[in-house]
Amino acid sequence: MESFDTVIRNGTVATACDIMEADVGIRGGRVVALGQGLGRGRDEIDARGKLVLPGGVDAHCHLDQPMGDGLKMADDFFSGTRSAACGGTTTVIPFAAQERGQSLRAAVDDYHRRSEGKAFVDYAFHMIVTDPTPAVVKDELPALIGEGYTSFKIYMTYDDMKLDDRQILRLLAVARQHGALAMVHAENADCIAWLTETLEEAGQVAPKYHATARPMAIEREATHRAITLSEVIDVPILIVHVSGREAVEQIRWAHSHGLRIYAETCPQYLFLTEGHLDHGYEGAKCICSPPPRDKANQRVVWDGLSDGLFTIVSSDHAPFRFDDPQGKKPGGKEVPFQYIPNGIPGLETRLPLLFSEGVRTGRITLNQFVALTSTNPAKLYGLSPRKGTIAIGADADIAIWDPTKEVTIENRMLHHAVDYTPYEGMRVTGWPVTTLVRGERVWDEGQVRGQAGFGQFLPCGKPDMARPKVVDPVEGRYFPTRVTSHA
Ligand code: DUC
Ligand code: ZN
Ligand code: ZN
């Protein structure tokens, strides 16, 4: 009689702090033993020469998000989570986005309908709040936080989503009072609008001008403003998709002033430059916001990964097909840059790119890699200790890596529904060869093995990392917020 459902034998297990030669025993979808010479499993996986890592947690990706304007995301929960699994990611956190005029609850309900029965890997939801009405601020948001939707994104740009500073303060006050984590997209909307108009008047509308319309100064200004608003409320925030030096400097400033500001970056700011937008209309493939910068800024972001400035690395997978009237060619036409949907695919390539150029080159350690891509996002969003580590009692979400496997990235080998990858032709060393979600193989030796619908929705806990600095030392709970939350 076997002791385990599955044993992963003879591999090198790495977590955010340890590296050990150990077998992993799995029963009932959880890790139940770590040791040497474990008893037999019904399923035996030989991981000799392989790395056994916690599955990735991709805490910033967009799947089947309603778009309007005749646009459509290429990936739904089926193709998006399939692609995630094949790249070693076992949990994704996409966004239930509120449309203006819609209740937040309706946005969340709609997103459950979109995800139900489709996912290969487990998933939680962030919310996007675009219409912070009194009902949303007083009732809906606190109730939803209590039900396990414990993070939400605030946009400082995009006309249909942006909030002004007063609205942001109201939402941060709710985050503080109810223990949620706010994520902030920091770009100055008015500057972008003015620069875009000016470029358009001059006939400068090719994809490369997307980067001209969003210079780093406007990211710096908004980053500093977001930090200030977080300081006023005394609540931690995460600055998402940090692109380069100017925003990094603001976050370093915040840290040097004792402020709890978390930072996220993405592979596009490590591997792409604005030069990738300068290929005629093909440049549309690399349009995302903020835009990729230059090589010097890539180095600054790498430094921030190695010295601990960044908390997480996410893909910001925002999938639009290139040759598609619902994608990068709206209505079937090559359009001025400001009408091209923002976003690039990256769920499947996030981990291999970072492993190859980060761990193999020694820029970051293997432990840092695990922390940035799995453990920290799980902690930041209240999924720890169930997700993000290999430990007794944790879900057996595991990626088994061949650290020597050489791969030339080509879109035809990927499992998303996008018709391109910005990383076409890049060579990487190291790729996940087997991915387990709760002990079940979902990707194995080049084959998708999982079942759509196996992936479960995960309600999130209130993250410790979202706690304000000032905590009542006697009662052990937050002081009432200093700023009222009435809308
Ligand atoms: N920028 C975002 O903020 N979200 C989706 C994609 C993008 O480019
Ligand atoms: Zn964003
Ligand atoms: Zn995004």
CSV table of C-alpha atoms and ligand atoms in Angstrom, one decimal:
chain,number,residue,atom,x,y,z
A,1,MET,CA,0.0,0.0,0.0
A,2,GLU,CA,1.5,3.3,-1.1
A,3,SER,CA,2.1,6.0,1.5
A,4,PHE,CA,1.5,8.9,-1.0
A,5,ASP,CA,-0.6,9.8,-4.0
A,6,THR,CA,2.6,11.1,-5.6
A,7,VAL,CA,6.2,11.3,-4.7
A,8,ILE,CA,8.6,13.7,-6.5
A,9,ARG,CA,11.9,12.0,-6.0
A,10,ASN,CA,15.6,13.0,-6.1
A,11,GLY,CA,15.0,16.7,-7.1
A,12,THR,CA,16.5,19.9,-5.7
A,13,VAL,CA,13.7,21.7,-3.8
A,14,ALA,CA,14.0,25.4,-3.5
A,15,THR,CA,11.7,27.8,-1.6
A,16,ALA,CA,12.1,31.5,-1.0
A,17,CYS,CA,14.7,30.8,1.7
A,18,ASP,CA,16.0,27.2,1.4
A,19,ILE,CA,17.5,24.9,-1.1
A,20,MET,CA,17.5,21.2,-0.2
A,21,GLU,CA,17.9,17.7,-1.8
A,22,ALA,CA,14.6,16.2,-0.8
A,23,ASP,CA,11.7,14.1,-2.0
A,24,VAL,CA,8.2,15.6,-1.9
A,25,GLY,CA,5.3,13.5,-0.7
A,26,ILE,CA,1.8,14.5,-1.8
A,27,ARG,CA,-1.5,13.3,-0.5
A,28,GLY,CA,-4.9,14.7,-1.1
A,29,GLY,CA,-3.5,17.5,-3.2
A,30,ARG,CA,-1.2,18.8,-0.5
A,31,VAL,CA,2.4,18.4,0.4
A,32,VAL,CA,2.5,16.0,3.4
A,33,ALA,CA,6.1,15.1,3.6
A,34,LEU,CA,9.6,16.4,2.7
A,35,GLY,CA,12.4,14.1,3.3
A,36,GLN,CA,15.0,11.7,1.9
A,37,GLY,CA,14.1,8.2,0.9
A,38,LEU,CA,10.3,8.7,1.3
A,39,GLY,CA,8.0,5.6,0.9
A,40,ARG,CA,6.4,4.8,-2.4
A,41,GLY,CA,3.7,6.9,-4.1
A,42,ARG,CA,1.0,5.7,-6.5
A,43,ASP,CA,2.6,8.1,-9.0
A,44,GLU,CA,6.4,8.5,-8.9
A,45,ILE,CA,8.1,11.4,-10.6
A,46,ASP,CA,11.8,11.2,-11.0
A,47,ALA,CA,13.2,14.7,-10.7
A,48,ARG,CA,17.0,13.9,-10.7
A,49,GLY,CA,18.9,16.8,-12.1
A,50,LYS,CA,15.8,19.0,-11.9
A,51,LEU,CA,14.6,21.9,-9.7
A,52,VAL,CA,11.4,21.4,-7.8
A,53,LEU,CA,10.0,24.9,-7.2
A,54,PRO,CA,6.7,26.3,-6.0
A,55,GLY,CA,4.4,26.9,-9.0
A,56,GLY,CA,4.4,30.5,-10.1
A,57,VAL,CA,1.7,33.0,-8.9
A,58,ASP,CA,1.1,35.5,-11.6
A,59,ALA,CA,-0.6,38.3,-9.7
A,60,HIS,CA,-1.2,40.7,-12.6
A,61,CYS,CA,-2.8,39.4,-15.7
A,62,HIS,CA,-5.9,40.2,-17.7
A,63,LEU,CA,-8.1,37.5,-19.0
A,64,ASP,CA,-11.5,37.9,-20.8
A,65,GLN,CA,-11.8,41.4,-19.4
A,66,PRO,CA,-14.8,43.2,-21.1
A,67,MET,CA,-13.3,45.8,-23.4
A,68,GLY,CA,-16.1,47.7,-25.3
A,69,ASP,CA,-15.3,49.6,-28.5
A,70,GLY,CA,-15.4,46.3,-30.5
A,71,LEU,CA,-12.2,45.1,-28.9
A,72,LYS,CA,-11.8,41.6,-27.3
A,73,MET,CA,-9.1,40.0,-25.3
A,74,ALA,CA,-7.6,37.0,-27.1
A,75,ASP,CA,-7.4,34.8,-23.9
A,76,ASP,CA,-10.2,33.7,-21.7
A,77,PHE,CA,-9.8,31.6,-18.6
A,78,PHE,CA,-9.4,28.5,-20.8
A,79,SER,CA,-6.5,29.5,-23.0
A,80,GLY,CA,-5.0,31.9,-20.5
A,81,THR,CA,-4.7,29.4,-17.7
A,82,ARG,CA,-3.6,26.7,-20.1
A,83,SER,CA,-0.8,29.0,-21.2
A,84,ALA,CA,0.0,29.8,-17.5
A,85,ALA,CA,0.3,26.1,-16.6
A,86,CYS,CA,2.7,25.4,-19.5
A,87,GLY,CA,5.0,28.1,-18.3
A,88,GLY,CA,5.1,26.8,-14.7
A,89,THR,CA,2.4,29.1,-13.2
A,90,THR,CA,-0.2,27.5,-11.0
A,91,THR,CA,-2.2,30.5,-9.7
A,92,VAL,CA,-3.3,33.5,-11.6
A,93,ILE,CA,-5.0,36.7,-10.3
A,94,PRO,CA,-6.8,38.6,-13.1
A,95,PHE,CA,-9.2,41.5,-12.7
A,96,ALA,CA,-12.9,41.8,-12.2
A,97,ALA,CA,-13.2,45.3,-13.8
A,98,GLN,CA,-16.1,47.6,-12.9
A,99,GLU,CA,-17.5,49.6,-15.8
A,100,ARG,CA,-18.7,53.1,-14.9
A,101,GLY,CA,-22.3,52.9,-13.9
A,102,GLN,CA,-22.0,49.2,-13.0
A,103,SER,CA,-22.0,48.0,-9.4
A,104,LEU,CA,-18.8,46.4,-8.2
A,105,ARG,CA,-20.7,43.3,-7.2
A,106,ALA,CA,-22.1,42.9,-10.7
A,107,ALA,CA,-18.6,43.1,-12.1
A,108,VAL,CA,-17.5,40.3,-9.7
A,109,ASP,CA,-20.5,38.2,-10.5
A,110,ASP,CA,-19.9,38.6,-14.2
A,111,TYR,CA,-16.3,37.6,-13.8
A,112,HIS,CA,-17.3,34.4,-12.0
A,113,ARG,CA,-19.5,33.5,-14.9
A,114,ARG,CA,-16.6,34.1,-17.3
A,115,SER,CA,-14.2,31.9,-15.3
A,116,GLU,CA,-16.5,29.1,-14.1
A,117,GLY,CA,-15.5,25.7,-15.4
A,118,LYS,CA,-12.7,27.0,-17.6
A,119,ALA,CA,-9.5,27.2,-15.7
A,120,PHE,CA,-6.6,24.8,-15.7
A,121,VAL,CA,-5.0,26.4,-12.6
A,122,ASP,CA,-6.3,28.0,-9.5
A,123,TYR,CA,-7.3,31.7,-9.6
A,124,ALA,CA,-8.4,34.6,-7.4
A,125,PHE,CA,-9.7,38.0,-8.4
A,126,HIS,CA,-8.5,41.5,-8.0
A,127,MET,CA,-11.1,44.2,-8.6
A,128,ILE,CA,-10.7,47.3,-10.6
A,129,VAL,CA,-12.7,50.2,-9.2
A,130,THR,CA,-13.6,52.8,-11.8
A,131,ASP,CA,-16.7,54.3,-10.2
A,132,PRO,CA,-16.3,54.8,-6.5
A,133,THR,CA,-19.9,55.9,-5.8
A,134,PRO,CA,-21.0,56.3,-2.1
A,135,ALA,CA,-22.6,52.8,-2.3
A,136,VAL,CA,-19.4,51.3,-3.6
A,137,VAL,CA,-17.2,53.0,-1.0
A,138,LYS,CA,-19.5,52.5,2.0
A,139,ASP,CA,-21.1,49.1,1.3
A,140,GLU,CA,-20.0,47.1,-1.7
A,141,LEU,CA,-16.2,47.4,-1.4
A,142,PRO,CA,-16.1,46.6,2.3
A,143,ALA,CA,-18.5,43.6,1.8
A,144,LEU,CA,-16.5,42.2,-1.1
A,145,ILE,CA,-13.2,42.6,0.8
A,146,GLY,CA,-14.8,40.6,3.6
A,147,GLU,CA,-15.8,37.9,1.1
A,148,GLY,CA,-12.3,37.3,-0.1
A,149,TYR,CA,-11.7,39.9,-2.8
A,150,THR,CA,-9.0,41.7,-0.8
A,151,SER,CA,-7.2,43.7,-3.5
A,152,PHE,CA,-8.2,46.2,-6.0
A,153,LYS,CA,-6.6,48.3,-8.7
A,154,ILE,CA,-6.8,52.0,-9.1
A,155,TYR,CA,-6.0,53.7,-12.4
A,156,MET,CA,-4.5,57.2,-12.6
A,157,THR,CA,-4.8,57.1,-16.4
A,158,TYR,CA,-7.1,55.8,-19.2
A,159,ASP,CA,-10.2,58.0,-19.7
A,160,ASP,CA,-12.7,55.3,-18.9
A,161,MET,CA,-11.0,54.2,-15.7
A,162,LYS,CA,-9.0,57.0,-14.2
A,163,LEU,CA,-9.7,58.4,-10.7
A,164,ASP,CA,-8.8,61.7,-9.3
A,165,ASP,CA,-6.8,62.2,-6.1
A,166,ARG,CA,-9.8,62.6,-3.9
A,167,GLN,CA,-11.4,59.5,-5.2
A,168,ILE,CA,-8.2,57.6,-4.7
A,169,LEU,CA,-8.0,58.9,-1.1
A,170,ARG,CA,-11.5,57.6,-0.4
A,171,LEU,CA,-10.5,54.2,-1.7
A,172,LEU,CA,-7.3,54.1,0.2
A,173,ALA,CA,-9.2,54.9,3.4
A,174,VAL,CA,-11.4,51.8,2.7
A,175,ALA,CA,-8.3,49.7,2.1
A,176,ARG,CA,-6.9,50.8,5.4
A,177,GLN,CA,-10.0,50.3,7.4
A,178,HIS,CA,-10.9,46.9,5.9
A,179,GLY,CA,-7.4,45.4,5.4
A,180,ALA,CA,-7.2,45.3,1.6
A,181,LEU,CA,-4.3,46.0,-0.7
A,182,ALA,CA,-4.6,48.7,-3.3
A,183,MET,CA,-2.6,48.5,-6.5
A,184,VAL,CA,-1.9,51.7,-8.4
A,185,HIS,CA,-1.3,52.3,-12.1
A,186,ALA,CA,0.8,55.4,-11.9
A,187,GLU,CA,0.8,57.6,-15.0
A,188,ASN,CA,-0.3,61.2,-15.3
A,189,ALA,CA,-3.4,61.2,-17.5
A,190,ASP,CA,-3.5,64.9,-18.4
A,191,CYS,CA,0.1,64.9,-19.5
A,192,ILE,CA,-0.5,61.9,-21.7
A,193,ALA,CA,-3.6,63.5,-23.2
A,194,TRP,CA,-1.8,66.7,-24.0
A,195,LEU,CA,1.2,65.0,-25.5
A,196,THR,CA,-1.1,62.7,-27.6
A,197,GLU,CA,-3.0,65.7,-29.0
A,198,THR,CA,0.2,67.5,-29.8
A,199,LEU,CA,1.7,64.4,-31.5
A,200,GLU,CA,-1.5,63.9,-33.5
A,201,GLU,CA,-1.6,67.5,-34.7
A,202,ALA,CA,2.0,67.0,-36.0
A,203,GLY,CA,0.9,63.8,-37.7
A,204,GLN,CA,3.1,61.6,-35.5
A,205,VAL,CA,0.7,58.7,-35.0
A,206,ALA,CA,2.8,55.6,-35.7
A,207,PRO,CA,3.1,53.0,-32.9
A,208,LYS,CA,6.5,54.3,-31.8
A,209,TYR,CA,4.9,57.6,-30.7
A,210,HIS,CA,3.1,55.7,-28.0
A,211,ALA,CA,6.4,55.8,-26.1
A,212,THR,CA,6.8,59.5,-26.8
A,213,ALA,CA,3.4,60.3,-25.4
A,214,ARG,CA,4.3,58.5,-22.1
A,215,PRO,CA,7.7,59.7,-21.1
A,216,MET,CA,9.1,58.5,-17.8
A,217,ALA,CA,8.6,61.9,-16.1
A,218,ILE,CA,4.8,61.3,-16.2
A,219,GLU,CA,5.3,57.9,-14.5
A,220,ARG,CA,7.6,59.5,-12.0
A,221,GLU,CA,5.1,62.3,-11.1
A,222,ALA,CA,2.2,59.9,-10.7
A,223,THR,CA,4.3,57.4,-8.7
A,224,HIS,CA,5.3,60.2,-6.3
A,225,ARG,CA,1.7,61.3,-6.0
A,226,ALA,CA,0.5,57.8,-5.3
A,227,ILE,CA,3.2,57.5,-2.6
A,228,THR,CA,2.0,60.7,-1.1
A,229,LEU,CA,-1.6,59.7,-1.0
A,230,SER,CA,-0.6,56.4,0.6
A,231,GLU,CA,1.3,58.3,3.2
A,232,VAL,CA,-1.6,60.6,3.9
A,233,ILE,CA,-3.9,57.7,4.6
A,234,ASP,CA,-1.1,55.5,6.2
A,235,VAL,CA,-1.8,52.5,4.2
A,236,PRO,CA,0.6,50.4,2.1
A,237,ILE,CA,0.1,50.3,-1.7
A,238,LEU,CA,1.7,48.4,-4.6
A,239,ILE,CA,2.9,50.4,-7.6
A,240,VAL,CA,2.3,48.1,-10.5
A,241,HIS,CA,4.4,47.7,-13.7
A,242,VAL,CA,7.3,49.9,-12.8
A,243,SER,CA,9.2,50.6,-16.0
A,244,GLY,CA,12.5,52.3,-15.1
A,245,ARG,CA,14.8,54.6,-13.2
A,246,GLU,CA,12.5,57.6,-12.5
A,247,ALA,CA,9.8,55.5,-10.8
A,248,VAL,CA,12.4,53.3,-9.0
A,249,GLU,CA,13.9,56.5,-7.5
A,250,GLN,CA,10.6,57.6,-6.1
A,251,ILE,CA,10.1,54.2,-4.5
A,252,ARG,CA,13.6,54.2,-3.1
A,253,TRP,CA,12.8,57.7,-1.7
A,254,ALA,CA,9.6,56.3,-0.1
A,255,HIS,CA,11.5,53.4,1.5
A,256,SER,CA,14.2,55.8,2.8
A,257,HIS,CA,11.3,57.7,4.5
A,258,GLY,CA,10.0,54.5,6.1
A,259,LEU,CA,6.9,54.3,3.9
A,260,ARG,CA,5.5,50.9,3.1
A,261,ILE,CA,5.4,51.0,-0.7
A,262,TYR,CA,5.6,47.7,-2.7
A,263,ALA,CA,6.7,47.6,-6.3
A,264,GLU,CA,6.0,45.3,-9.2
A,265,THR,CA,7.8,45.0,-12.5
A,266,CYS,CA,7.3,42.8,-15.5
A,267,PRO,CA,9.5,41.1,-18.2
A,268,GLN,CA,8.7,43.8,-20.8
A,269,TYR,CA,10.8,46.2,-18.7
A,270,LEU,CA,13.7,43.8,-18.6
A,271,PHE,CA,13.7,42.5,-22.1
A,272,LEU,CA,12.1,45.1,-24.4
A,273,THR,CA,13.0,48.7,-25.2
A,274,GLU,CA,11.1,51.5,-27.0
A,275,GLY,CA,13.0,50.4,-30.0
A,276,HIS,CA,10.7,47.4,-30.2
A,277,LEU,CA,7.8,49.9,-31.0
A,278,ASP,CA,9.8,51.4,-33.9
A,279,HIS,CA,9.0,48.7,-36.6
A,280,GLY,CA,6.3,50.4,-38.6
A,281,TYR,CA,2.9,49.0,-37.6
A,282,GLU,CA,4.5,45.8,-36.2
A,283,GLY,CA,5.5,48.0,-33.3
A,284,ALA,CA,1.9,47.8,-32.1
A,285,LYS,CA,2.8,44.3,-30.8
A,286,CYS,CA,4.8,45.9,-28.1
A,287,ILE,CA,2.5,48.7,-27.1
A,288,CYS,CA,1.8,48.5,-23.4
A,289,SER,CA,1.7,51.1,-20.6
A,290,PRO,CA,4.0,52.2,-19.3
A,291,PRO,CA,6.0,51.6,-22.4
A,292,PRO,CA,9.3,49.7,-22.4
A,293,ARG,CA,12.2,52.1,-22.0
A,294,ASP,CA,15.9,51.6,-22.9
A,295,LYS,CA,18.8,49.3,-22.0
A,296,ALA,CA,20.0,51.6,-19.1
A,297,ASN,CA,16.6,51.5,-17.6
A,298,GLN,CA,16.5,47.7,-17.9
A,299,ARG,CA,19.7,47.6,-15.8
A,300,VAL,CA,18.1,49.8,-13.2
A,301,VAL,CA,15.1,47.4,-13.0
A,302,TRP,CA,17.5,44.4,-12.7
A,303,ASP,CA,19.3,46.2,-9.9
A,304,GLY,CA,16.0,46.7,-8.1
A,305,LEU,CA,15.3,43.0,-8.4
A,306,SER,CA,18.6,42.0,-7.0
A,307,ASP,CA,18.7,44.5,-4.1
A,308,GLY,CA,15.1,43.9,-2.9
A,309,LEU,CA,13.4,47.1,-4.1
A,310,PHE,CA,10.8,45.0,-6.0
A,311,THR,CA,8.4,42.8,-4.2
A,312,ILE,CA,7.0,40.9,-7.2
A,313,VAL,CA,7.4,40.2,-10.9
A,314,SER,CA,4.2,39.7,-12.8
A,315,SER,CA,3.4,39.3,-16.5
A,316,ASP,CA,0.7,42.0,-17.0
A,317,HIS,CA,-0.5,39.6,-19.7
A,318,ALA,CA,-3.0,41.7,-21.6
A,319,PRO,CA,-3.7,39.6,-24.7
A,320,PHE,CA,-4.7,41.2,-28.0
A,321,ARG,CA,-4.2,39.5,-31.4
A,322,PHE,CA,-2.1,41.5,-33.8
A,323,ASP,CA,-3.8,40.7,-37.1
A,324,ASP,CA,-7.3,41.1,-35.8
A,325,PRO,CA,-10.1,43.7,-36.0
A,326,GLN,CA,-10.8,43.1,-32.3
A,327,GLY,CA,-7.1,43.4,-31.5
A,328,LYS,CA,-4.2,45.6,-32.5
A,329,LYS,CA,-5.9,46.6,-35.8
A,330,PRO,CA,-9.2,47.9,-34.6
A,331,GLY,CA,-11.9,47.5,-37.2
A,332,GLY,CA,-9.3,45.8,-39.4
A,333,LYS,CA,-7.2,49.0,-39.9
A,334,GLU,CA,-3.9,50.3,-38.9
A,335,VAL,CA,-4.9,53.1,-36.6
A,336,PRO,CA,-3.1,56.0,-34.8
A,337,PHE,CA,-1.2,54.7,-31.7
A,338,GLN,CA,-3.8,56.1,-29.2
A,339,TYR,CA,-6.5,53.7,-30.6
A,340,ILE,CA,-4.3,50.6,-30.4
A,341,PRO,CA,-5.3,48.5,-27.3
A,342,ASN,CA,-2.6,48.5,-24.7
A,343,GLY,CA,-1.0,45.3,-23.6
A,344,ILE,CA,1.2,42.3,-24.5
A,345,PRO,CA,1.1,38.6,-23.8
A,346,GLY,CA,3.5,37.1,-21.3
A,347,LEU,CA,1.8,34.5,-19.0
A,348,GLU,CA,3.8,31.5,-20.3
A,349,THR,CA,7.2,33.3,-20.8
A,350,ARG,CA,7.3,35.2,-17.5
A,351,LEU,CA,9.1,32.5,-15.5
A,352,PRO,CA,11.5,31.2,-18.2
A,353,LEU,CA,12.7,34.7,-19.2
A,354,LEU,CA,13.4,35.7,-15.6
A,355,PHE,CA,15.0,32.3,-14.7
A,356,SER,CA,17.3,32.4,-17.7
A,357,GLU,CA,18.4,36.0,-17.6
A,358,GLY,CA,18.1,36.4,-13.8
A,359,VAL,CA,19.1,33.2,-12.1
A,360,ARG,CA,21.4,31.7,-14.7
A,361,THR,CA,23.4,34.9,-15.0
A,362,GLY,CA,23.6,35.4,-11.2
A,363,ARG,CA,21.7,38.7,-11.2
A,364,ILE,CA,19.2,37.2,-8.7
A,365,THR,CA,19.5,34.0,-6.6
A,366,LEU,CA,17.2,31.0,-7.0
A,367,ASN,CA,15.6,31.9,-3.7
A,368,GLN,CA,14.9,35.5,-4.9
A,369,PHE,CA,13.4,34.1,-8.1
A,370,VAL,CA,11.0,32.0,-6.0
A,371,ALA,CA,10.2,34.9,-3.8
A,372,LEU,CA,9.5,37.4,-6.6
A,373,THR,CA,7.4,35.1,-8.7
A,374,SER,CA,5.6,32.9,-6.2
A,375,THR,CA,6.0,33.4,-2.5
A,376,ASN,CA,5.7,37.2,-2.3
A,377,PRO,CA,2.7,37.5,-4.6
A,378,ALA,CA,1.0,34.8,-2.5
A,379,LYS,CA,1.7,36.7,0.7
A,380,LEU,CA,0.9,40.1,-0.8
A,381,TYR,CA,-2.6,39.0,-1.8
A,382,GLY,CA,-3.5,36.8,1.1
A,383,LEU,CA,-3.0,33.4,-0.4
A,384,SER,CA,-0.1,32.3,1.8
A,385,PRO,CA,0.6,29.7,3.2
A,386,ARG,CA,-1.7,27.7,1.0
A,387,LYS,CA,0.1,29.0,-2.2
A,388,GLY,CA,3.6,30.2,-3.0
A,389,THR,CA,5.8,27.7,-1.2
A,390,ILE,CA,6.6,24.0,-0.8
A,391,ALA,CA,5.8,23.3,2.8
A,392,ILE,CA,3.9,20.7,4.8
A,393,GLY,CA,0.2,21.5,4.4
A,394,ALA,CA,0.6,23.8,1.4
A,395,ASP,CA,-1.2,22.9,-1.8
A,396,ALA,CA,1.0,20.7,-4.0
A,397,ASP,CA,1.4,23.4,-6.7
A,398,ILE,CA,4.8,22.6,-8.1
A,399,ALA,CA,6.8,23.3,-11.2
A,400,ILE,CA,9.6,20.9,-12.0
A,401,TRP,CA,12.2,22.7,-14.0
A,402,ASP,CA,14.9,21.4,-16.3
A,403,PRO,CA,17.4,24.2,-15.6
A,404,THR,CA,19.6,23.2,-18.6
A,405,LYS,CA,16.8,23.0,-21.3
A,406,GLU,CA,17.6,25.3,-24.1
A,407,VAL,CA,14.6,26.8,-25.8
A,408,THR,CA,14.2,29.3,-28.6
A,409,ILE,CA,10.9,31.1,-27.9
A,410,GLU,CA,8.5,30.9,-30.8
A,411,ASN,CA,4.8,31.8,-30.7
A,412,ARG,CA,3.9,28.4,-32.3
A,413,MET,CA,5.1,26.6,-29.1
A,414,LEU,CA,3.1,28.7,-26.7
A,415,HIS,CA,-0.4,27.9,-25.5
A,416,HIS,CA,-2.2,31.3,-25.4
A,417,ALA,CA,-4.6,32.4,-28.1
A,418,VAL,CA,-2.5,35.4,-29.2
A,419,ASP,CA,-1.0,35.3,-32.7
A,420,TYR,CA,2.4,36.6,-31.6
A,421,THR,CA,4.9,36.8,-28.8
A,422,PRO,CA,7.1,39.9,-28.3
A,423,TYR,CA,9.9,37.5,-27.4
A,424,GLU,CA,9.9,35.6,-30.7
A,425,GLY,CA,13.4,34.2,-31.4
A,426,MET,CA,14.8,34.9,-27.9
A,427,ARG,CA,16.9,32.0,-26.5
A,428,VAL,CA,16.5,31.0,-22.9
A,429,THR,CA,18.0,28.2,-20.8
A,430,GLY,CA,15.6,26.5,-18.3
A,431,TRP,CA,11.9,25.6,-18.7
A,432,PRO,CA,9.3,23.9,-16.5
A,433,VAL,CA,8.9,20.4,-17.8
A,434,THR,CA,6.1,19.3,-15.4
A,435,THR,CA,3.5,21.5,-13.6
A,436,LEU,CA,1.3,20.1,-10.8
A,437,VAL,CA,-1.7,21.9,-9.5
A,438,ARG,CA,-2.9,20.4,-6.1
A,439,GLY,CA,-0.9,17.3,-7.0
A,440,GLU,CA,-2.4,16.8,-10.5
A,441,ARG,CA,-0.2,17.0,-13.6
A,442,VAL,CA,-1.5,19.8,-15.8
A,443,TRP,CA,1.6,20.1,-18.0
A,444,ASP,CA,4.0,17.3,-18.6
A,445,GLU,CA,6.8,16.7,-21.1
A,446,GLY,CA,5.3,19.0,-23.7
A,447,GLN,CA,1.7,17.9,-23.3
A,448,VAL,CA,-1.2,19.7,-21.7
A,449,ARG,CA,-2.5,17.1,-19.2
A,450,GLY,CA,-5.0,19.0,-17.1
A,451,GLN,CA,-8.7,19.5,-17.4
A,452,ALA,CA,-10.4,22.8,-17.9
A,453,GLY,CA,-12.5,23.4,-14.8
A,454,PHE,CA,-10.0,21.7,-12.5
A,455,GLY,CA,-8.8,25.2,-11.5
A,456,GLN,CA,-10.6,26.5,-8.4
A,457,PHE,CA,-11.5,30.0,-7.3
A,458,LEU,CA,-9.6,31.1,-4.3
A,459,PRO,CA,-11.0,33.6,-1.8
A,460,CYS,CA,-8.1,35.7,-0.5
A,461,GLY,CA,-7.4,36.4,3.1
A,462,LYS,CA,-6.6,39.9,4.3
A,463,PRO,CA,-2.9,40.3,3.7
A,464,ASP,CA,-0.6,41.1,6.6
A,465,MET,CA,1.4,43.1,4.1
A,466,ALA,CA,-1.5,45.5,3.7
A,467,ARG,CA,-1.5,46.5,7.4
A,468,PRO,CA,-0.8,50.2,8.0
A,469,LYS,CA,2.2,51.2,10.0
A,470,VAL,CA,0.2,52.4,13.0
A,471,VAL,CA,-1.4,49.5,14.7
A,472,ASP,CA,-3.1,49.7,18.0
A,473,PRO,CA,-0.6,48.1,20.3
A,474,VAL,CA,-3.1,47.2,23.0
A,475,GLU,CA,-6.0,45.8,21.0
A,476,GLY,CA,-3.9,44.5,18.2
A,477,ARG,CA,-6.2,46.0,15.5
A,478,TYR,CA,-6.0,49.0,13.3
A,479,PHE,CA,-6.6,52.5,14.7
A,480,PRO,CA,-9.7,53.9,13.1
A,481,THR,CA,-8.6,55.6,10.0
A,482,ARG,CA,-7.6,59.2,10.4
A,483,VAL,CA,-9.4,60.1,7.3
A,484,THR,CA,-13.1,59.6,6.9
A,485,SER,CA,-14.2,57.3,4.2
A,486,HIS,CA,-17.4,58.9,3.3
A,487,ALA,CA,-17.8,59.5,-0.4
B,1,DUC,N1,-1.2,48.4,-19.3
B,1,DUC,C1,-2.1,48.2,-18.3
B,1,DUC,O1,-2.1,49.0,-17.4
B,1,DUC,N2,-2.9,47.2,-18.3
B,1,DUC,C2,-3.0,46.3,-19.3
B,1,DUC,C3,-2.0,46.4,-20.3
B,1,DUC,C4,-1.2,47.6,-20.3
B,1,DUC,O2,-0.4,47.8,-21.2
B,2,ZN,ZN,-1.9,49.1,-15.4
B,3,ZN,ZN,-2.4,45.4,-16.3
